[in-house]
Amino acid sequence: MDYTPATGDADKSAKTLTTLIYALYAASFLIGITAIAAIVINYIKRGEVAGTWLESHFRWQIRTFWFGLLWGIIGAILFVVAIGWFILVANAVWIIYRIVKGWLNLNDGKPMY
């Protein structure tokens, strides 16, 4: 899908909201509950960004949450075995990468792939 950044007030507001969601995901490393708030906002506001370049960011954020949760659960289950530590560290690095990559693309006005 080809997305083009728009410049209207509604788009500026949606971009600010998307930035806030990235911040909530980043804050979840210190205060875990913010990731829950972020995913709820993602699902509530997803329809408002449909068809815009920000839709790809919402999809990126939603996938980051669910795959991060999946690997977090797997890592927690295997925590008693040494492999759990590695899974949790790799998961944290992957989530940080996704937050940073998404935030940088958002600031540059680029959609996510």
Short mmCIF file of N, CA, C and O in Angstrom, two decimals:
data_model
loop_
_atom_site.label_atom_id
_atom_site.label_comp_id
_atom_site.label_asym_id
_atom_site.label_seq_id
_atom_site.Cartn_x
_atom_site.Cartn_y
_atom_site.Cartn_z
N MET A 1 0.84 -1.17 0.00
CA MET A 1 0.00 0.00 0.00
C MET A 1 0.88 1.24 0.00
O MET A 1 1.88 1.30 0.70
N ASP A 2 0.49 2.23 -0.76
CA ASP A 2 1.28 3.45 -0.85
C ASP A 2 0.67 4.51 0.07
O ASP A 2 -0.48 4.89 -0.11
N TYR A 3 1.43 4.93 1.05
CA TYR A 3 0.96 5.93 2.00
C TYR A 3 1.66 7.24 1.72
O TYR A 3 2.86 7.27 1.46
N THR A 4 0.93 8.33 1.84
CA THR A 4 1.55 9.64 1.72
C THR A 4 1.26 10.44 2.97
O THR A 4 0.11 10.47 3.43
N PRO A 5 2.26 11.04 3.57
CA PRO A 5 2.03 11.85 4.75
C PRO A 5 1.13 13.04 4.41
O PRO A 5 1.27 13.67 3.38
N ALA A 6 0.19 13.30 5.28
CA ALA A 6 -0.69 14.46 5.11
C ALA A 6 -0.31 15.51 6.15
O ALA A 6 0.40 15.23 7.10
N THR A 7 -0.82 16.71 5.97
CA THR A 7 -0.37 17.79 6.84
C THR A 7 -1.50 18.45 7.62
O THR A 7 -1.28 19.46 8.26
N GLY A 8 -2.69 17.91 7.58
CA GLY A 8 -3.82 18.53 8.27
C GLY A 8 -3.72 18.43 9.78
O GLY A 8 -2.86 17.72 10.32
N ASP A 9 -4.60 19.16 10.46
CA ASP A 9 -4.62 19.13 11.93
C ASP A 9 -4.93 17.74 12.47
O ASP A 9 -4.35 17.31 13.46
N ALA A 10 -5.86 17.04 11.80
CA ALA A 10 -6.21 15.68 12.23
C ALA A 10 -5.00 14.76 12.10
O ALA A 10 -4.75 13.92 12.98
N ASP A 11 -4.23 14.92 11.04
CA ASP A 11 -3.05 14.09 10.84
C ASP A 11 -1.96 14.44 11.85
O ASP A 11 -1.24 13.57 12.32
N LYS A 12 -1.84 15.70 12.17
CA LYS A 12 -0.86 16.13 13.17
C LYS A 12 -1.23 15.54 14.53
O LYS A 12 -0.38 15.08 15.28
N SER A 13 -2.52 15.54 14.83
CA SER A 13 -3.01 14.96 16.08
C SER A 13 -2.77 13.45 16.11
O SER A 13 -2.35 12.91 17.14
N ALA A 14 -3.01 12.78 14.98
CA ALA A 14 -2.78 11.34 14.90
C ALA A 14 -1.30 11.02 15.04
O ALA A 14 -0.93 10.02 15.68
N LYS A 15 -0.44 11.85 14.48
CA LYS A 15 1.00 11.63 14.60
C LYS A 15 1.44 11.83 16.05
O LYS A 15 2.27 11.07 16.57
N THR A 16 0.87 12.82 16.72
CA THR A 16 1.18 13.05 18.13
C THR A 16 0.73 11.85 18.97
O THR A 16 1.45 11.41 19.87
N LEU A 17 -0.45 11.31 18.65
CA LEU A 17 -0.95 10.14 19.36
C LEU A 17 -0.03 8.94 19.13
O LEU A 17 0.29 8.21 20.08
N THR A 18 0.43 8.77 17.91
CA THR A 18 1.33 7.66 17.59
C THR A 18 2.64 7.81 18.36
O THR A 18 3.19 6.84 18.87
N THR A 19 3.13 9.04 18.48
CA THR A 19 4.33 9.32 19.27
C THR A 19 4.09 8.95 20.73
O THR A 19 4.95 8.33 21.37
N LEU A 20 2.94 9.32 21.25
CA LEU A 20 2.59 8.99 22.63
C LEU A 20 2.58 7.48 22.84
O LEU A 20 3.07 6.98 23.86
N ILE A 21 2.04 6.75 21.88
CA ILE A 21 1.99 5.30 22.01
C ILE A 21 3.39 4.71 22.04
O ILE A 21 3.69 3.82 22.85
N TYR A 22 4.28 5.20 21.17
CA TYR A 22 5.68 4.74 21.23
C TYR A 22 6.28 5.05 22.60
O TYR A 22 7.00 4.23 23.17
N ALA A 23 5.98 6.22 23.15
CA ALA A 23 6.50 6.59 24.47
C ALA A 23 5.96 5.66 25.55
O ALA A 23 6.69 5.28 26.47
N LEU A 24 4.69 5.30 25.44
CA LEU A 24 4.10 4.37 26.42
C LEU A 24 4.78 3.00 26.35
O LEU A 24 5.05 2.37 27.38
N TYR A 25 5.05 2.53 25.13
CA TYR A 25 5.76 1.26 25.00
C TYR A 25 7.16 1.36 25.58
O TYR A 25 7.63 0.44 26.25
N ALA A 26 7.85 2.46 25.33
CA ALA A 26 9.19 2.64 25.89
C ALA A 26 9.14 2.69 27.42
O ALA A 26 9.97 2.10 28.10
N ALA A 27 8.14 3.39 27.95
CA ALA A 27 8.01 3.50 29.41
C ALA A 27 7.67 2.16 30.06
O ALA A 27 7.90 1.98 31.26
N SER A 28 7.16 1.23 29.28
CA SER A 28 6.78 -0.06 29.84
C SER A 28 7.98 -0.83 30.38
O SER A 28 7.81 -1.76 31.17
N PHE A 29 9.20 -0.45 29.99
CA PHE A 29 10.37 -1.10 30.56
C PHE A 29 10.56 -0.71 32.03
O PHE A 29 11.18 -1.44 32.79
N LEU A 30 10.01 0.44 32.42
CA LEU A 30 10.08 0.87 33.82
C LEU A 30 8.75 0.64 34.54
O LEU A 30 8.73 0.29 35.71
N ILE A 31 7.66 0.89 33.84
CA ILE A 31 6.32 0.76 34.41
C ILE A 31 5.52 -0.11 33.44
O ILE A 31 4.97 0.40 32.46
N GLY A 32 5.47 -1.40 33.69
CA GLY A 32 4.90 -2.36 32.75
C GLY A 32 3.48 -2.09 32.29
O GLY A 32 3.12 -2.41 31.16
N ILE A 33 2.67 -1.46 33.12
CA ILE A 33 1.26 -1.25 32.80
C ILE A 33 1.07 -0.30 31.62
O ILE A 33 0.02 -0.33 30.97
N THR A 34 2.07 0.50 31.30
CA THR A 34 1.91 1.45 30.19
C THR A 34 1.78 0.73 28.85
O THR A 34 1.17 1.27 27.92
N ALA A 35 2.32 -0.48 28.73
CA ALA A 35 2.15 -1.24 27.49
C ALA A 35 0.69 -1.64 27.30
O ALA A 35 0.19 -1.65 26.17
N ILE A 36 0.00 -1.93 28.39
CA ILE A 36 -1.43 -2.26 28.31
C ILE A 36 -2.21 -1.03 27.84
O ILE A 36 -3.08 -1.14 26.97
N ALA A 37 -1.89 0.12 28.39
CA ALA A 37 -2.55 1.35 27.96
C ALA A 37 -2.28 1.61 26.48
O ALA A 37 -3.19 1.98 25.73
N ALA A 38 -1.05 1.37 26.04
CA ALA A 38 -0.68 1.60 24.65
C ALA A 38 -1.45 0.69 23.70
O ALA A 38 -1.98 1.14 22.68
N ILE A 39 -1.56 -0.59 24.04
CA ILE A 39 -2.25 -1.52 23.13
C ILE A 39 -3.74 -1.21 23.08
O ILE A 39 -4.38 -1.33 22.02
N VAL A 40 -4.30 -0.79 24.20
CA VAL A 40 -5.72 -0.41 24.21
C VAL A 40 -5.93 0.80 23.30
O VAL A 40 -6.87 0.82 22.48
N ILE A 41 -5.08 1.80 23.40
CA ILE A 41 -5.18 2.97 22.53
C ILE A 41 -5.01 2.57 21.07
O ILE A 41 -5.74 3.05 20.20
N ASN A 42 -4.05 1.67 20.79
CA ASN A 42 -3.85 1.19 19.43
C ASN A 42 -5.15 0.64 18.84
O ASN A 42 -5.51 0.97 17.71
N TYR A 43 -5.82 -0.20 19.60
CA TYR A 43 -7.04 -0.82 19.08
C TYR A 43 -8.21 0.17 18.99
O TYR A 43 -8.99 0.12 18.05
N ILE A 44 -8.31 1.07 19.96
CA ILE A 44 -9.40 2.05 19.93
C ILE A 44 -9.25 3.03 18.78
O ILE A 44 -10.22 3.36 18.09
N LYS A 45 -8.05 3.49 18.53
CA LYS A 45 -7.80 4.54 17.53
C LYS A 45 -7.40 4.00 16.15
O LYS A 45 -7.19 4.77 15.22
N ARG A 46 -7.29 2.70 16.01
CA ARG A 46 -6.84 2.10 14.76
C ARG A 46 -7.70 2.51 13.56
O ARG A 46 -7.18 2.78 12.48
N GLY A 47 -8.97 2.57 13.73
CA GLY A 47 -9.86 2.96 12.64
C GLY A 47 -9.65 4.38 12.15
O GLY A 47 -9.86 4.69 10.98
N GLU A 48 -9.22 5.27 13.05
CA GLU A 48 -9.00 6.67 12.68
C GLU A 48 -7.78 6.88 11.79
O GLU A 48 -7.68 7.90 11.12
N VAL A 49 -6.85 5.93 11.81
CA VAL A 49 -5.66 6.07 10.98
C VAL A 49 -5.70 5.15 9.77
O VAL A 49 -4.74 5.11 8.98
N ALA A 50 -6.78 4.41 9.61
CA ALA A 50 -6.90 3.48 8.48
C ALA A 50 -6.75 4.24 7.16
O ALA A 50 -7.33 5.31 6.97
N GLY A 51 -5.92 3.69 6.28
CA GLY A 51 -5.71 4.30 4.97
C GLY A 51 -4.67 5.41 4.95
O GLY A 51 -4.40 5.98 3.91
N THR A 52 -4.09 5.71 6.10
CA THR A 52 -3.04 6.74 6.16
C THR A 52 -1.70 6.05 6.37
O THR A 52 -1.63 4.86 6.67
N TRP A 53 -0.64 6.83 6.26
CA TRP A 53 0.69 6.29 6.50
C TRP A 53 0.89 5.86 7.95
O TRP A 53 1.74 5.01 8.25
N LEU A 54 0.07 6.39 8.84
CA LEU A 54 0.19 6.03 10.26
C LEU A 54 -0.40 4.64 10.55
O LEU A 54 -0.08 4.04 11.57
N GLU A 55 -1.21 4.14 9.64
CA GLU A 55 -1.77 2.79 9.82
C GLU A 55 -0.65 1.77 9.96
O GLU A 55 -0.73 0.84 10.77
N SER A 56 0.41 1.94 9.17
CA SER A 56 1.53 1.00 9.24
C SER A 56 2.23 1.07 10.60
O SER A 56 2.72 0.06 11.11
N HIS A 57 2.26 2.24 11.21
CA HIS A 57 2.86 2.37 12.54
C HIS A 57 2.01 1.66 13.59
O HIS A 57 2.54 1.01 14.49
N PHE A 58 0.70 1.80 13.48
CA PHE A 58 -0.18 1.12 14.41
C PHE A 58 -0.03 -0.39 14.29
O PHE A 58 0.03 -1.11 15.28
N ARG A 59 0.04 -0.90 13.05
CA ARG A 59 0.24 -2.33 12.82
C ARG A 59 1.58 -2.77 13.43
O ARG A 59 1.66 -3.79 14.09
N TRP A 60 2.63 -1.96 13.23
CA TRP A 60 3.96 -2.22 13.78
C TRP A 60 3.90 -2.29 15.31
O TRP A 60 4.48 -3.19 15.93
N GLN A 61 3.21 -1.34 15.92
CA GLN A 61 3.10 -1.30 17.38
C GLN A 61 2.32 -2.48 17.92
O GLN A 61 2.70 -3.09 18.93
N ILE A 62 1.22 -2.81 17.27
CA ILE A 62 0.38 -3.93 17.72
C ILE A 62 1.16 -5.23 17.63
O ILE A 62 1.14 -6.05 18.56
N ARG A 63 1.85 -5.45 16.52
CA ARG A 63 2.65 -6.67 16.36
C ARG A 63 3.79 -6.73 17.37
O ARG A 63 4.11 -7.80 17.89
N THR A 64 4.40 -5.59 17.63
CA THR A 64 5.47 -5.54 18.63
C THR A 64 4.94 -5.99 19.98
O THR A 64 5.58 -6.78 20.68
N PHE A 65 3.77 -5.49 20.36
CA PHE A 65 3.18 -5.86 21.65
C PHE A 65 2.93 -7.36 21.73
O PHE A 65 3.36 -8.02 22.67
N TRP A 66 2.20 -7.91 20.75
CA TRP A 66 1.78 -9.31 20.84
C TRP A 66 2.96 -10.28 20.71
O TRP A 66 3.03 -11.26 21.47
N PHE A 67 3.88 -10.03 19.79
CA PHE A 67 5.04 -10.92 19.69
C PHE A 67 5.96 -10.76 20.90
O PHE A 67 6.55 -11.73 21.37
N GLY A 68 6.08 -9.54 21.41
CA GLY A 68 6.86 -9.32 22.62
C GLY A 68 6.26 -10.05 23.81
O GLY A 68 6.97 -10.65 24.62
N LEU A 69 4.94 -10.01 23.91
CA LEU A 69 4.25 -10.73 24.99
C LEU A 69 4.45 -12.23 24.85
O LEU A 69 4.75 -12.92 25.84
N LEU A 70 4.30 -12.74 23.63
CA LEU A 70 4.48 -14.17 23.39
C LEU A 70 5.87 -14.63 23.82
O LEU A 70 6.01 -15.59 24.58
N TRP A 71 6.91 -13.93 23.34
CA TRP A 71 8.27 -14.33 23.69
C TRP A 71 8.59 -14.05 25.16
O TRP A 71 9.40 -14.76 25.76
N GLY A 72 7.94 -13.06 25.74
CA GLY A 72 8.09 -12.82 27.18
C GLY A 72 7.54 -13.96 28.00
O GLY A 72 8.15 -14.40 28.98
N ILE A 73 6.40 -14.48 27.59
CA ILE A 73 5.79 -15.63 28.29
C ILE A 73 6.66 -16.87 28.12
O ILE A 73 6.92 -17.60 29.08
N ILE A 74 7.11 -17.11 26.89
CA ILE A 74 7.98 -18.27 26.65
C ILE A 74 9.26 -18.15 27.48
O ILE A 74 9.69 -19.12 28.12
N GLY A 75 9.85 -16.95 27.50
CA GLY A 75 11.06 -16.74 28.28
C GLY A 75 10.82 -16.92 29.77
O GLY A 75 11.65 -17.49 30.48
N ALA A 76 9.66 -16.46 30.25
CA ALA A 76 9.34 -16.61 31.67
C ALA A 76 9.14 -18.09 32.04
O ALA A 76 9.58 -18.52 33.11
N ILE A 77 8.48 -18.83 31.16
CA ILE A 77 8.28 -20.26 31.42
C ILE A 77 9.61 -20.99 31.46
O ILE A 77 9.83 -21.87 32.31
N LEU A 78 10.51 -20.63 30.57
CA LEU A 78 11.82 -21.28 30.50
C LEU A 78 12.86 -20.60 31.37
O LEU A 78 14.05 -20.92 31.28
N PHE A 79 12.43 -19.70 32.23
CA PHE A 79 13.33 -18.95 33.10
C PHE A 79 14.11 -19.87 34.03
O PHE A 79 15.27 -19.59 34.34
N VAL A 80 13.49 -20.95 34.46
CA VAL A 80 14.17 -21.88 35.37
C VAL A 80 15.30 -22.62 34.67
O VAL A 80 16.20 -23.13 35.30
N VAL A 81 15.20 -22.65 33.35
CA VAL A 81 16.27 -23.24 32.54
C VAL A 81 17.07 -22.05 31.99
O VAL A 81 16.54 -20.99 31.76
N ALA A 82 18.31 -22.23 31.74
CA ALA A 82 19.18 -21.13 31.31
C ALA A 82 18.68 -20.45 30.04
O ALA A 82 18.87 -19.25 29.86
N ILE A 83 18.02 -21.17 29.16
CA ILE A 83 17.58 -20.60 27.88
C ILE A 83 16.58 -19.46 28.08
O ILE A 83 16.50 -18.54 27.27
N GLY A 84 15.83 -19.49 29.16
CA GLY A 84 14.85 -18.44 29.44
C GLY A 84 15.49 -17.06 29.57
O GLY A 84 14.94 -16.07 29.11
N TRP A 85 16.66 -17.02 30.18
CA TRP A 85 17.39 -15.75 30.32
C TRP A 85 17.70 -15.17 28.95
O TRP A 85 17.50 -13.98 28.70
N PHE A 86 18.20 -16.01 28.07
CA PHE A 86 18.58 -15.56 26.73
C PHE A 86 17.36 -15.10 25.93
O PHE A 86 17.43 -14.11 25.20
N ILE A 87 16.27 -15.81 26.06
CA ILE A 87 15.04 -15.44 25.36
C ILE A 87 14.54 -14.09 25.85
O ILE A 87 14.16 -13.23 25.05
N LEU A 88 14.56 -13.87 27.16
CA LEU A 88 14.09 -12.60 27.71
C LEU A 88 14.98 -11.43 27.29
O LEU A 88 14.48 -10.35 26.96
N VAL A 89 16.28 -11.64 27.29
CA VAL A 89 17.20 -10.57 26.86
C VAL A 89 17.02 -10.28 25.38
O VAL A 89 16.92 -9.12 24.96
N ALA A 90 16.94 -11.33 24.56
CA ALA A 90 16.75 -11.15 23.12
C ALA A 90 15.41 -10.45 22.85
O ALA A 90 15.32 -9.57 21.98
N ASN A 91 14.40 -10.82 23.59
CA ASN A 91 13.07 -10.19 23.44
C ASN A 91 13.15 -8.70 23.78
O ASN A 91 12.60 -7.87 23.06
N ALA A 92 13.82 -8.36 24.86
CA ALA A 92 13.94 -6.96 25.26
C ALA A 92 14.69 -6.15 24.19
O ALA A 92 14.27 -5.05 23.84
N VAL A 93 15.77 -6.72 23.65
CA VAL A 93 16.53 -6.04 22.61
C VAL A 93 15.66 -5.85 21.37
O VAL A 93 15.65 -4.78 20.75
N TRP A 94 14.91 -6.87 21.00
CA TRP A 94 14.03 -6.81 19.83
C TRP A 94 12.95 -5.74 20.01
O TRP A 94 12.68 -4.97 19.10
N ILE A 95 12.36 -5.67 21.20
CA ILE A 95 11.32 -4.66 21.47
C ILE A 95 11.92 -3.26 21.41
O ILE A 95 11.33 -2.35 20.81
N ILE A 96 13.09 -3.07 22.00
CA ILE A 96 13.75 -1.76 21.95
C ILE A 96 14.03 -1.38 20.51
O ILE A 96 13.78 -0.24 20.11
N TYR A 97 14.54 -2.32 19.73
CA TYR A 97 14.79 -2.05 18.31
C TYR A 97 13.51 -1.59 17.61
O TYR A 97 13.52 -0.61 16.86
N ARG A 98 12.40 -2.28 17.85
CA ARG A 98 11.15 -1.95 17.17
C ARG A 98 10.62 -0.59 17.60
O ARG A 98 10.08 0.15 16.78
N ILE A 99 10.77 -0.26 18.87
CA ILE A 99 10.33 1.05 19.34
C ILE A 99 11.18 2.15 18.68
O ILE A 99 10.65 3.13 18.16
N VAL A 100 12.50 1.98 18.72
CA VAL A 100 13.40 2.99 18.16
C VAL A 100 13.21 3.12 16.65
O VAL A 100 13.08 4.23 16.12
N LYS A 101 13.16 2.00 15.94
CA LYS A 101 12.98 2.03 14.48
C LYS A 101 11.66 2.70 14.11
O LYS A 101 11.61 3.54 13.21
N GLY A 102 10.60 2.35 14.81
CA GLY A 102 9.30 2.95 14.54
C GLY A 102 9.28 4.43 14.83
O GLY A 102 8.78 5.24 14.03
N TRP A 103 9.85 4.82 15.96
CA TRP A 103 9.88 6.22 16.36
C TRP A 103 10.68 7.05 15.36
O TRP A 103 10.29 8.16 14.99
N LEU A 104 11.82 6.53 14.92
CA LEU A 104 12.64 7.25 13.94
C LEU A 104 11.90 7.42 12.62
O LEU A 104 11.91 8.51 12.03
N ASN A 105 11.26 6.36 12.14
CA ASN A 105 10.49 6.47 10.90
C ASN A 105 9.32 7.43 11.06
O ASN A 105 9.00 8.19 10.14
N LEU A 106 8.68 7.42 12.22
CA LEU A 106 7.56 8.34 12.48
C LEU A 106 8.06 9.78 12.42
O LEU A 106 7.45 10.64 11.78
N ASN A 107 9.18 10.06 13.07
CA ASN A 107 9.73 11.43 13.07
C ASN A 107 10.15 11.88 11.68
O ASN A 107 10.12 13.07 11.38
N ASP A 108 10.54 10.92 10.82
CA ASP A 108 10.92 11.24 9.45
C ASP A 108 9.71 11.27 8.50
O ASP A 108 9.88 11.53 7.31
N GLY A 109 8.53 10.98 9.03
CA GLY A 109 7.33 10.97 8.20
C GLY A 109 7.25 9.77 7.27
O GLY A 109 6.58 9.83 6.24
N LYS A 110 7.91 8.67 7.63
CA LYS A 110 7.93 7.48 6.80
C LYS A 110 7.04 6.40 7.39
O LYS A 110 7.00 6.23 8.61
N PRO A 111 6.35 5.65 6.54
CA PRO A 111 5.56 4.51 7.04
C PRO A 111 6.48 3.36 7.41
O PRO A 111 7.64 3.31 6.99
N MET A 112 5.97 2.45 8.18
CA MET A 112 6.70 1.21 8.49
C MET A 112 6.40 0.21 7.38
O MET A 112 5.41 0.33 6.69
N TYR A 113 7.25 -0.78 7.25
CA TYR A 113 7.04 -1.78 6.22
C TYR A 113 6.19 -2.90 6.73
O TYR A 113 5.89 -3.00 7.88
#
